[in-house]
């Protein structure tokens, strides 16, 4: 047994030594570390951004039909034409964006869209501006592309909206693009047209691209409206629009997303899609057409549920004296400030996991400005959220706050 263990550790060492620096720079998942540290049995998991609703039935039926018809082979690396046509129409009608099907590439989720777009744009040493806090994968993708992430802050005291002057001050000769994410993960902020005009103006003057991640576009509350960055002033020419069916249609596992933008960039993305993925899943693409062209009331029903859960959960957190949370205007996350209880977000997340058996994500996983916060997803049942709120309250009360 000892010999076996020794051999295994030698093999592990060898593999680690042979890994590319690109891969070894990737951080370990904080969520993984946390869940490994305690058993997962009675834990209420509010860490993932995955809708708890089933994929709509007509979407599943279309996938079944596609498989039965033998639509089970490679497709174009841009994605199938009827899907690109459906996306083009959706972008025109819902977003006011005039992309023709040749300006659209279907990818493995928005994750695929973003990673291939970044690979298509970034050279070694290029700089790109990212939100802080922001979705952690942006930074990892930039690092794999050999480029440098520069953070712009989204502060709670500013309603989690950007300071355009700060952004301007961070742009250098090496800056290639700015990533803009509204509605935002993890903050739930929805940027107004005026804020987006600020991004558009800088991008034009400094001749850089805007990468607009709009995956939560349909999940907005309280009469807020999602504005697509590409519609603002004359930003269209330099905007690359990223979207996905994952969140809107509870289709995270189907892996369908897309990128729309200038034709040359889309051709480069399709070529990378061919290199790394061949094409998106044929069956899932057919299902995506059904989702985009079928009844949309399903989306509204899901958003109505998220709204109820948001109102309950955020109010419950705010009843705890040491916790304070801004009401999210979009997406399905609440970014709660626990700094009066404990400055380290990792310590807080660990405490909540061990003592309340509730799993959230430490705020610093989203960037340095997230220190002191914990992100919870309310894409979980109201029952789970009620139980979680009670457990968090009791665990903190036991510490006499
Ligand atoms: C801001 C943001 N962008 C993109 C994605 C990726 O979504 P998908 O690859 O499932 O389309 C996520 C997923 O959590 C996200 O939060």
Short mmCIF file of C-alpha atoms and ligand atoms in Angstrom, two decimals:
data_model
loop_
_atom_site.label_atom_id
_atom_site.label_comp_id
_atom_site.label_asym_id
_atom_site.label_seq_id
_atom_site.Cartn_x
_atom_site.Cartn_y
_atom_site.Cartn_z
CA UNK A 1 0.00 0.00 0.00
CA UNK A 2 2.83 2.36 0.96
CA UNK A 3 4.67 1.59 -2.29
CA UNK A 4 1.48 2.21 -4.25
CA UNK A 5 0.99 5.59 -2.52
CA UNK A 6 4.60 6.55 -3.23
CA UNK A 7 4.29 5.65 -6.90
CA UNK A 8 1.04 7.61 -7.11
CA UNK A 9 2.60 10.71 -5.56
CA UNK A 10 5.53 10.47 -7.99
CA UNK A 11 3.11 10.26 -10.91
CA UNK A 12 1.16 13.28 -9.58
CA UNK A 13 4.41 15.25 -9.24
CA UNK A 14 5.44 14.37 -12.76
CA UNK A 15 2.06 15.39 -14.17
CA UNK A 16 2.15 18.69 -12.27
CA UNK A 17 5.65 19.44 -13.57
CA UNK A 18 4.50 18.82 -17.14
CA UNK A 19 1.39 20.99 -16.98
CA UNK A 20 1.44 24.21 -18.97
CA UNK A 21 1.94 27.44 -17.02
CA UNK A 22 -1.36 28.56 -18.55
CA UNK A 23 -3.19 25.81 -16.69
CA UNK A 24 -1.22 25.96 -13.47
CA UNK A 25 -2.11 29.67 -13.14
CA UNK A 26 -5.81 28.79 -12.91
CA UNK A 27 -7.05 29.01 -9.32
CA UNK A 28 -8.81 26.16 -7.58
CA UNK A 29 -12.56 26.55 -7.28
CA UNK A 30 -13.42 28.15 -3.94
CA UNK A 31 -16.77 26.40 -3.99
CA UNK A 32 -15.05 23.03 -4.43
CA UNK A 33 -12.70 23.73 -1.52
CA UNK A 34 -15.61 24.71 0.70
CA UNK A 35 -17.77 21.73 -0.15
CA UNK A 36 -14.85 19.36 0.36
CA UNK A 37 -14.33 20.79 3.83
CA UNK A 38 -17.69 19.56 5.17
CA UNK A 39 -20.01 16.71 4.29
CA UNK A 40 -22.75 17.82 1.92
CA UNK A 41 -25.73 15.94 3.43
CA UNK A 42 -28.14 18.47 5.00
CA UNK A 43 -26.44 21.51 3.38
CA UNK A 44 -28.72 24.02 1.62
CA UNK A 45 -26.83 24.87 -1.53
CA UNK A 46 -27.26 28.48 -2.57
CA UNK A 47 -23.93 28.72 -4.34
CA UNK A 48 -24.75 27.82 -7.93
CA UNK A 49 -26.21 30.01 -10.66
CA UNK A 50 -28.44 27.27 -12.01
CA UNK A 51 -32.23 27.74 -12.25
CA UNK A 52 -34.08 25.05 -10.29
CA UNK A 53 -36.89 24.96 -12.89
CA UNK A 54 -37.12 22.20 -15.49
CA UNK A 55 -36.40 23.04 -19.12
CA UNK A 56 -39.76 23.82 -20.82
CA UNK A 57 -41.50 20.72 -22.15
CA UNK A 58 -41.79 21.86 -25.78
CA UNK A 59 -38.02 22.39 -25.84
CA UNK A 60 -37.40 18.85 -24.61
CA UNK A 61 -39.87 17.47 -27.17
CA UNK A 62 -38.04 19.23 -30.02
CA UNK A 63 -34.74 17.71 -28.89
CA UNK A 64 -36.35 14.25 -28.82
CA UNK A 65 -37.75 14.83 -32.29
CA UNK A 66 -34.37 15.96 -33.60
CA UNK A 67 -32.67 12.85 -32.21
CA UNK A 68 -35.34 10.54 -33.62
CA UNK A 69 -35.05 12.19 -37.03
CA UNK A 70 -31.34 11.42 -37.00
CA UNK A 71 -30.27 15.03 -36.52
CA UNK A 72 -27.29 13.70 -34.63
CA UNK A 73 -24.27 14.70 -36.70
CA UNK A 74 -21.76 17.54 -36.91
CA UNK A 75 -23.20 20.90 -37.88
CA UNK A 76 -21.61 24.08 -39.26
CA UNK A 77 -19.08 25.49 -36.80
CA UNK A 78 -21.11 28.74 -36.88
CA UNK A 79 -24.18 26.78 -35.73
CA UNK A 80 -27.14 25.78 -37.90
CA UNK A 81 -28.63 28.46 -40.14
CA UNK A 82 -32.24 28.24 -38.80
CA UNK A 83 -30.93 28.85 -35.28
CA UNK A 84 -28.79 31.79 -36.40
CA UNK A 85 -31.83 33.17 -38.19
CA UNK A 86 -33.95 32.77 -35.04
CA UNK A 87 -31.24 34.51 -32.97
CA UNK A 88 -30.95 37.31 -35.55
CA UNK A 89 -34.71 37.87 -35.38
CA UNK A 90 -34.74 37.76 -31.57
CA UNK A 91 -31.91 40.29 -31.37
CA UNK A 92 -33.77 42.61 -33.76
CA UNK A 93 -37.18 42.34 -32.10
CA UNK A 94 -36.25 42.14 -28.43
CA UNK A 95 -32.95 43.99 -28.26
CA UNK A 96 -33.03 46.42 -31.17
CA UNK A 97 -29.76 44.96 -32.49
CA UNK A 98 -29.42 44.47 -36.23
CA UNK A 99 -27.11 41.48 -36.69
CA UNK A 100 -27.56 39.29 -39.76
CA UNK A 101 -27.08 35.50 -39.37
CA UNK A 102 -23.51 35.78 -40.76
CA UNK A 103 -22.66 37.96 -37.78
CA UNK A 104 -23.67 35.27 -35.29
CA UNK A 105 -21.81 32.19 -34.06
CA UNK A 106 -23.49 29.60 -31.83
CA UNK A 107 -21.24 28.30 -29.04
CA UNK A 108 -21.21 26.02 -26.01
CA UNK A 109 -23.03 28.42 -23.75
CA UNK A 110 -21.94 31.97 -23.06
CA UNK A 111 -18.86 30.38 -21.50
CA UNK A 112 -17.87 29.18 -24.97
CA UNK A 113 -18.85 32.52 -26.52
CA UNK A 114 -16.74 34.52 -24.09
CA UNK A 115 -13.69 32.26 -24.06
CA UNK A 116 -13.51 32.04 -27.85
CA UNK A 117 -14.10 35.79 -28.25
CA UNK A 118 -11.29 36.53 -25.80
CA UNK A 119 -8.98 34.10 -27.59
CA UNK A 120 -9.89 35.74 -30.89
CA UNK A 121 -9.11 39.26 -29.62
CA UNK A 122 -6.32 39.08 -27.09
CA UNK A 123 -2.59 38.90 -27.67
CA UNK A 124 -0.01 38.12 -25.02
CA UNK A 125 0.30 41.17 -22.73
CA UNK A 126 -2.88 42.91 -23.94
CA UNK A 127 -5.02 44.42 -21.22
CA UNK A 128 -8.75 44.06 -20.72
CA UNK A 129 -11.00 45.78 -18.21
CA UNK A 130 -13.23 43.58 -16.05
CA UNK A 131 -15.85 44.35 -13.41
CA UNK A 132 -14.83 43.99 -9.76
CA UNK A 133 -16.73 42.14 -8.41
CA UNK A 134 -17.47 40.14 -11.53
CA UNK A 135 -17.98 36.59 -12.77
CA UNK A 136 -14.68 34.80 -11.88
CA UNK A 137 -14.39 33.02 -15.23
CA UNK A 138 -13.62 36.30 -17.03
CA UNK A 139 -10.30 36.56 -15.25
CA UNK A 140 -9.48 32.88 -15.79
CA UNK A 141 -10.22 33.13 -19.51
CA UNK A 142 -8.07 36.25 -19.86
CA UNK A 143 -5.24 34.52 -18.03
CA UNK A 144 -5.43 31.46 -20.34
CA UNK A 145 -5.29 33.86 -23.32
CA UNK A 146 -2.02 35.27 -21.88
CA UNK A 147 -3.50 38.73 -21.39
CA UNK A 148 -3.79 40.94 -18.31
CA UNK A 149 -6.98 41.66 -16.33
CA UNK A 150 -7.44 45.18 -15.02
CA UNK A 151 -10.39 45.59 -12.65
CA UNK A 152 -12.86 48.47 -12.53
CA UNK A 153 -14.82 48.69 -9.32
CA UNK A 154 -18.54 48.43 -8.74
CA UNK A 155 -19.02 49.79 -5.25
CA UNK A 156 -22.04 49.27 -3.06
CA UNK A 157 -22.13 52.94 -2.09
CA UNK A 158 -22.56 53.77 -5.82
CA UNK A 159 -25.41 51.27 -6.20
CA UNK A 160 -22.92 48.82 -7.77
CA UNK A 161 -22.70 50.98 -10.89
CA UNK A 162 -19.37 51.88 -12.49
CA UNK A 163 -17.47 55.13 -12.15
CA UNK A 164 -16.75 56.06 -15.76
CA UNK A 165 -13.85 58.35 -14.75
CA UNK A 166 -12.16 55.47 -12.93
CA UNK A 167 -12.56 53.30 -16.02
CA UNK A 168 -11.06 55.98 -18.23
CA UNK A 169 -8.06 56.29 -15.90
CA UNK A 170 -7.33 52.57 -16.28
CA UNK A 171 -7.20 52.54 -20.07
CA UNK A 172 -3.69 52.35 -21.56
CA UNK A 173 -2.19 51.79 -25.01
CA UNK A 174 -2.49 48.06 -24.33
CA UNK A 175 -6.23 48.05 -23.54
CA UNK A 176 -8.14 45.98 -26.07
CA UNK A 177 -11.63 45.77 -24.60
CA UNK A 178 -13.95 46.30 -21.65
CA UNK A 179 -16.27 43.56 -20.43
CA UNK A 180 -19.66 44.90 -19.35
CA UNK A 181 -22.12 42.62 -17.57
CA UNK A 182 -25.66 43.79 -17.00
CA UNK A 183 -27.74 42.48 -15.27
CA UNK A 184 -24.74 41.59 -13.19
CA UNK A 185 -23.47 38.45 -11.55
CA UNK A 186 -22.82 38.60 -8.57
CA UNK A 187 -24.35 42.01 -7.85
CA UNK A 188 -27.79 41.96 -9.44
CA UNK A 189 -27.16 45.52 -10.69
CA UNK A 190 -28.89 46.65 -13.87
CA UNK A 191 -27.04 49.45 -15.67
CA UNK A 192 -29.11 52.36 -16.97
CA UNK A 193 -28.86 53.66 -20.52
CA UNK A 194 -26.94 56.65 -19.16
CA UNK A 195 -24.27 54.40 -17.60
CA UNK A 196 -24.00 52.44 -20.85
CA UNK A 197 -23.58 55.70 -22.77
CA UNK A 198 -20.50 56.33 -20.61
CA UNK A 199 -18.98 53.01 -21.71
CA UNK A 200 -19.89 53.71 -25.35
CA UNK A 201 -18.28 57.15 -25.30
CA UNK A 202 -14.98 55.92 -23.82
CA UNK A 203 -14.83 52.93 -26.16
CA UNK A 204 -15.28 55.19 -29.17
CA UNK A 205 -12.73 57.78 -28.10
CA UNK A 206 -10.13 55.21 -27.00
CA UNK A 207 -10.86 52.87 -29.93
CA UNK A 208 -11.48 49.72 -27.91
CA UNK A 209 -14.06 46.93 -28.04
CA UNK A 210 -16.98 46.45 -25.70
CA UNK A 211 -17.87 42.88 -24.78
CA UNK A 212 -21.44 42.92 -23.53
CA UNK A 213 -22.43 39.87 -21.46
CA UNK A 214 -26.23 39.87 -21.40
CA UNK A 215 -26.99 36.35 -20.15
CA UNK A 216 -29.37 37.63 -17.43
CA UNK A 217 -31.21 40.05 -19.76
CA UNK A 218 -34.64 38.53 -19.16
CA UNK A 219 -34.36 38.38 -15.38
CA UNK A 220 -35.12 41.95 -14.25
CA UNK A 221 -37.42 43.26 -11.50
CA UNK A 222 -39.28 46.34 -10.33
CA UNK A 223 -39.90 47.76 -13.80
CA UNK A 224 -36.19 47.86 -14.65
CA UNK A 225 -35.41 47.49 -18.30
CA UNK A 226 -32.47 45.71 -19.81
CA UNK A 227 -30.72 47.87 -22.41
CA UNK A 228 -28.36 46.18 -24.87
CA UNK A 229 -25.05 48.02 -25.01
CA UNK A 230 -24.91 47.72 -28.80
CA UNK A 231 -28.00 49.94 -29.15
CA UNK A 232 -26.46 52.86 -27.28
CA UNK A 233 -25.28 55.81 -29.40
CA UNK A 234 -22.99 54.45 -32.11
CA UNK A 235 -21.51 51.64 -29.98
CA UNK A 236 -22.84 48.92 -32.30
CA UNK A 237 -19.73 48.76 -34.52
CA UNK A 238 -17.42 48.06 -31.60
CA UNK A 239 -19.73 45.92 -29.47
CA UNK A 240 -19.58 42.15 -29.26
CA UNK A 241 -22.84 40.85 -27.81
CA UNK A 242 -22.75 37.66 -25.76
CA UNK A 243 -25.86 35.77 -24.77
CA UNK A 244 -27.09 32.31 -23.85
CA UNK A 245 -30.21 30.25 -23.34
CA UNK A 246 -28.92 28.87 -20.03
CA UNK A 247 -30.50 31.29 -17.58
CA UNK A 248 -33.55 32.55 -19.52
CA UNK A 249 -34.91 29.10 -20.38
CA UNK A 250 -33.47 26.97 -17.54
CA UNK A 251 -31.18 25.29 -20.07
CA UNK A 252 -27.78 25.38 -18.36
CA UNK A 253 -26.98 21.77 -19.25
CA UNK A 254 -27.83 22.12 -22.94
CA UNK A 255 -24.87 24.38 -23.54
CA UNK A 256 -26.23 26.80 -26.10
CA UNK A 257 -24.99 30.37 -26.23
CA UNK A 258 -23.93 32.75 -28.94
CA UNK A 259 -21.80 35.69 -29.90
CA UNK A 260 -22.89 38.41 -32.31
CA UNK A 261 -20.59 41.09 -33.65
CA UNK A 262 -18.47 42.38 -36.52
CA UNK A 263 -18.19 39.71 -39.25
CA UNK A 264 -14.39 39.36 -39.05
CA UNK A 265 -14.56 38.63 -35.31
CA UNK A 266 -17.38 36.14 -35.78
CA UNK A 267 -15.38 34.30 -38.44
CA UNK A 268 -12.43 34.09 -36.05
CA UNK A 269 -14.71 32.79 -33.26
CA UNK A 270 -16.21 30.17 -35.61
CA UNK A 271 -12.75 29.05 -36.61
CA UNK A 272 -11.79 28.65 -32.91
CA UNK A 273 -15.12 26.88 -32.33
CA UNK A 274 -14.15 24.42 -35.05
CA UNK A 275 -10.68 23.96 -33.49
CA UNK A 276 -11.82 23.38 -29.93
CA UNK A 277 -15.39 22.03 -30.18
CA UNK A 278 -16.09 21.17 -33.83
CA UNK A 279 -19.60 22.59 -33.34
CA UNK A 280 -22.26 22.99 -30.67
CA UNK A 281 -24.51 19.97 -30.00
CA UNK A 282 -26.83 19.40 -32.98
CA UNK A 283 -29.77 18.31 -30.83
CA UNK A 284 -29.39 21.20 -28.41
CA UNK A 285 -29.37 23.64 -31.33
CA UNK A 286 -32.72 22.34 -32.51
CA UNK A 287 -34.04 22.65 -28.95
CA UNK A 288 -32.75 26.23 -28.85
CA UNK A 289 -34.86 27.17 -31.89
CA UNK A 290 -37.92 25.87 -30.04
CA UNK A 291 -36.99 27.91 -26.96
CA UNK A 292 -36.46 31.15 -28.90
CA UNK A 293 -39.48 30.86 -31.19
CA UNK A 294 -41.93 29.13 -28.82
CA UNK A 295 -44.11 30.57 -26.02
CA UNK A 296 -42.29 33.15 -23.90
CA UNK A 297 -44.73 33.27 -20.98
CA UNK A 298 -42.67 30.48 -19.36
CA UNK A 299 -39.83 32.93 -18.89
CA UNK A 300 -42.16 35.45 -17.25
CA UNK A 301 -43.46 32.75 -14.91
CA UNK A 302 -39.94 31.88 -13.78
CA UNK A 303 -39.10 35.56 -13.24
CA UNK A 304 -42.27 35.97 -11.13
CA UNK A 305 -41.04 33.13 -8.91
CA UNK A 306 -37.55 34.65 -8.62
CA UNK A 307 -39.17 37.93 -7.60
CA UNK A 308 -41.07 36.31 -4.72
CA UNK A 309 -37.94 34.52 -3.56
CA UNK A 310 -35.82 37.67 -3.85
CA UNK A 311 -38.28 39.73 -1.81
CA UNK A 312 -38.45 37.14 0.93
CA UNK A 313 -34.76 36.23 1.14
CA UNK A 314 -33.26 39.72 0.91
CA UNK A 315 -35.71 41.04 3.51
CA UNK A 316 -34.80 38.12 5.82
CA UNK A 317 -31.08 38.82 5.49
CA UNK A 318 -31.63 42.51 6.20
CA UNK A 319 -33.44 41.65 9.43
CA UNK A 320 -30.15 40.31 10.81
CA UNK A 321 -28.37 43.25 12.46
CA UNK A 322 -24.87 42.34 11.19
CA UNK A 323 -25.97 41.68 7.59
CA UNK A 324 -26.89 44.23 4.99
CA UNK A 325 -27.90 43.57 1.40
CA UNK A 326 -28.84 45.80 -1.53
CA UNK A 327 -32.02 44.70 -3.28
CA UNK A 328 -30.87 43.15 -6.59
CA UNK A 329 -32.56 44.63 -9.67
CA UNK A 330 -31.78 41.71 -11.94
CA UNK A 331 -30.32 38.17 -12.17
CA UNK A 332 -30.94 35.78 -9.24
CA UNK A 333 -28.19 36.60 -6.77
CA UNK A 334 -27.96 38.65 -3.62
CA UNK A 335 -24.54 40.00 -2.67
CA UNK A 336 -24.80 40.43 1.08
CA UNK A 337 -22.40 42.45 3.21
CA UNK A 338 -21.28 40.49 6.29
CA UNK A 339 -18.33 42.76 7.12
CA UNK A 340 -19.89 43.86 10.44
CA UNK A 341 -19.81 40.22 11.47
CA UNK A 342 -16.44 39.26 9.96
CA UNK A 343 -14.12 41.05 7.52
CA UNK A 344 -13.00 37.91 5.67
CA UNK A 345 -15.60 36.64 3.21
CA UNK A 346 -13.96 33.21 3.16
CA UNK A 347 -14.23 32.91 6.95
CA UNK A 348 -17.88 33.96 6.79
CA UNK A 349 -18.71 31.47 4.03
CA UNK A 350 -16.96 28.72 6.01
CA UNK A 351 -18.81 29.72 9.18
CA UNK A 352 -22.17 29.65 7.38
CA UNK A 353 -21.39 26.28 5.90
CA UNK A 354 -20.30 24.71 9.17
CA UNK A 355 -22.74 26.34 11.59
CA UNK A 356 -25.80 27.07 9.44
CA UNK A 357 -25.26 24.36 6.83
CA UNK A 358 -25.90 26.93 4.10
CA UNK A 359 -23.51 27.24 1.20
CA UNK A 360 -22.85 30.62 -0.38
CA UNK A 361 -19.83 31.87 -2.31
CA UNK A 362 -17.28 34.12 -0.56
CA UNK A 363 -17.39 37.57 -2.16
CA UNK A 364 -13.64 37.73 -2.74
CA UNK A 365 -13.99 34.91 -5.31
CA UNK A 366 -15.48 37.64 -7.56
CA UNK A 367 -12.61 40.08 -7.07
CA UNK A 368 -10.95 42.11 -4.30
CA UNK A 369 -13.94 44.47 -3.95
CA UNK A 370 -16.06 41.48 -2.93
CA UNK A 371 -14.18 41.10 0.37
CA UNK A 372 -16.60 41.06 3.30
CA UNK A 373 -19.53 39.86 1.15
CA UNK A 374 -21.15 36.48 0.47
CA UNK A 375 -23.16 35.72 -2.68
CA UNK A 376 -26.30 33.61 -2.41
CA UNK A 377 -28.35 32.44 -5.37
CA UNK A 378 -32.13 32.53 -5.04
CA UNK A 379 -32.64 30.16 -7.97
CA UNK A 380 -33.75 27.67 -5.31
CA UNK A 381 -37.17 26.81 -3.90
CA UNK A 382 -38.88 29.19 -1.47
CA UNK A 383 -38.90 26.37 1.13
CA UNK A 384 -35.11 26.05 0.90
CA UNK A 385 -34.71 29.81 1.11
CA UNK A 386 -36.96 29.97 4.20
CA UNK A 387 -34.96 27.24 5.90
CA UNK A 388 -31.67 28.88 4.87
CA UNK A 389 -32.74 32.29 6.21
CA UNK A 390 -33.73 30.73 9.54
CA UNK A 391 -30.49 28.80 9.83
CA UNK A 392 -28.33 31.84 9.00
CA UNK A 393 -30.24 33.97 11.52
CA UNK A 394 -29.87 31.35 14.26
CA UNK A 395 -26.18 30.68 13.59
CA UNK A 396 -25.38 34.39 13.77
CA UNK A 397 -27.59 34.92 16.82
CA UNK A 398 -25.71 32.13 18.60
CA UNK A 399 -22.57 34.24 18.13
CA UNK A 400 -24.58 37.06 19.78
CA UNK A 401 -24.04 38.88 16.49
C1 LIG B 1 -22.22 36.61 -15.98
C2 LIG B 1 -22.20 35.27 -16.60
N1 LIG B 1 -21.83 35.15 -17.88
C3 LIG B 1 -21.80 33.94 -18.48
C4 LIG B 1 -22.17 32.79 -17.81
C5 LIG B 1 -22.09 31.48 -18.54
O1 LIG B 1 -23.31 30.93 -18.84
P1 LIG B 1 -23.48 29.69 -19.83
O2 LIG B 1 -22.14 29.25 -20.25
O3 LIG B 1 -24.21 28.64 -19.07
O4 LIG B 1 -24.27 30.21 -20.97
C6 LIG B 1 -22.55 32.87 -16.48
C7 LIG B 1 -22.89 31.66 -15.71
O5 LIG B 1 -23.03 31.63 -14.52
C8 LIG B 1 -22.58 34.14 -15.86
O6 LIG B 1 -22.96 34.28 -14.58
#
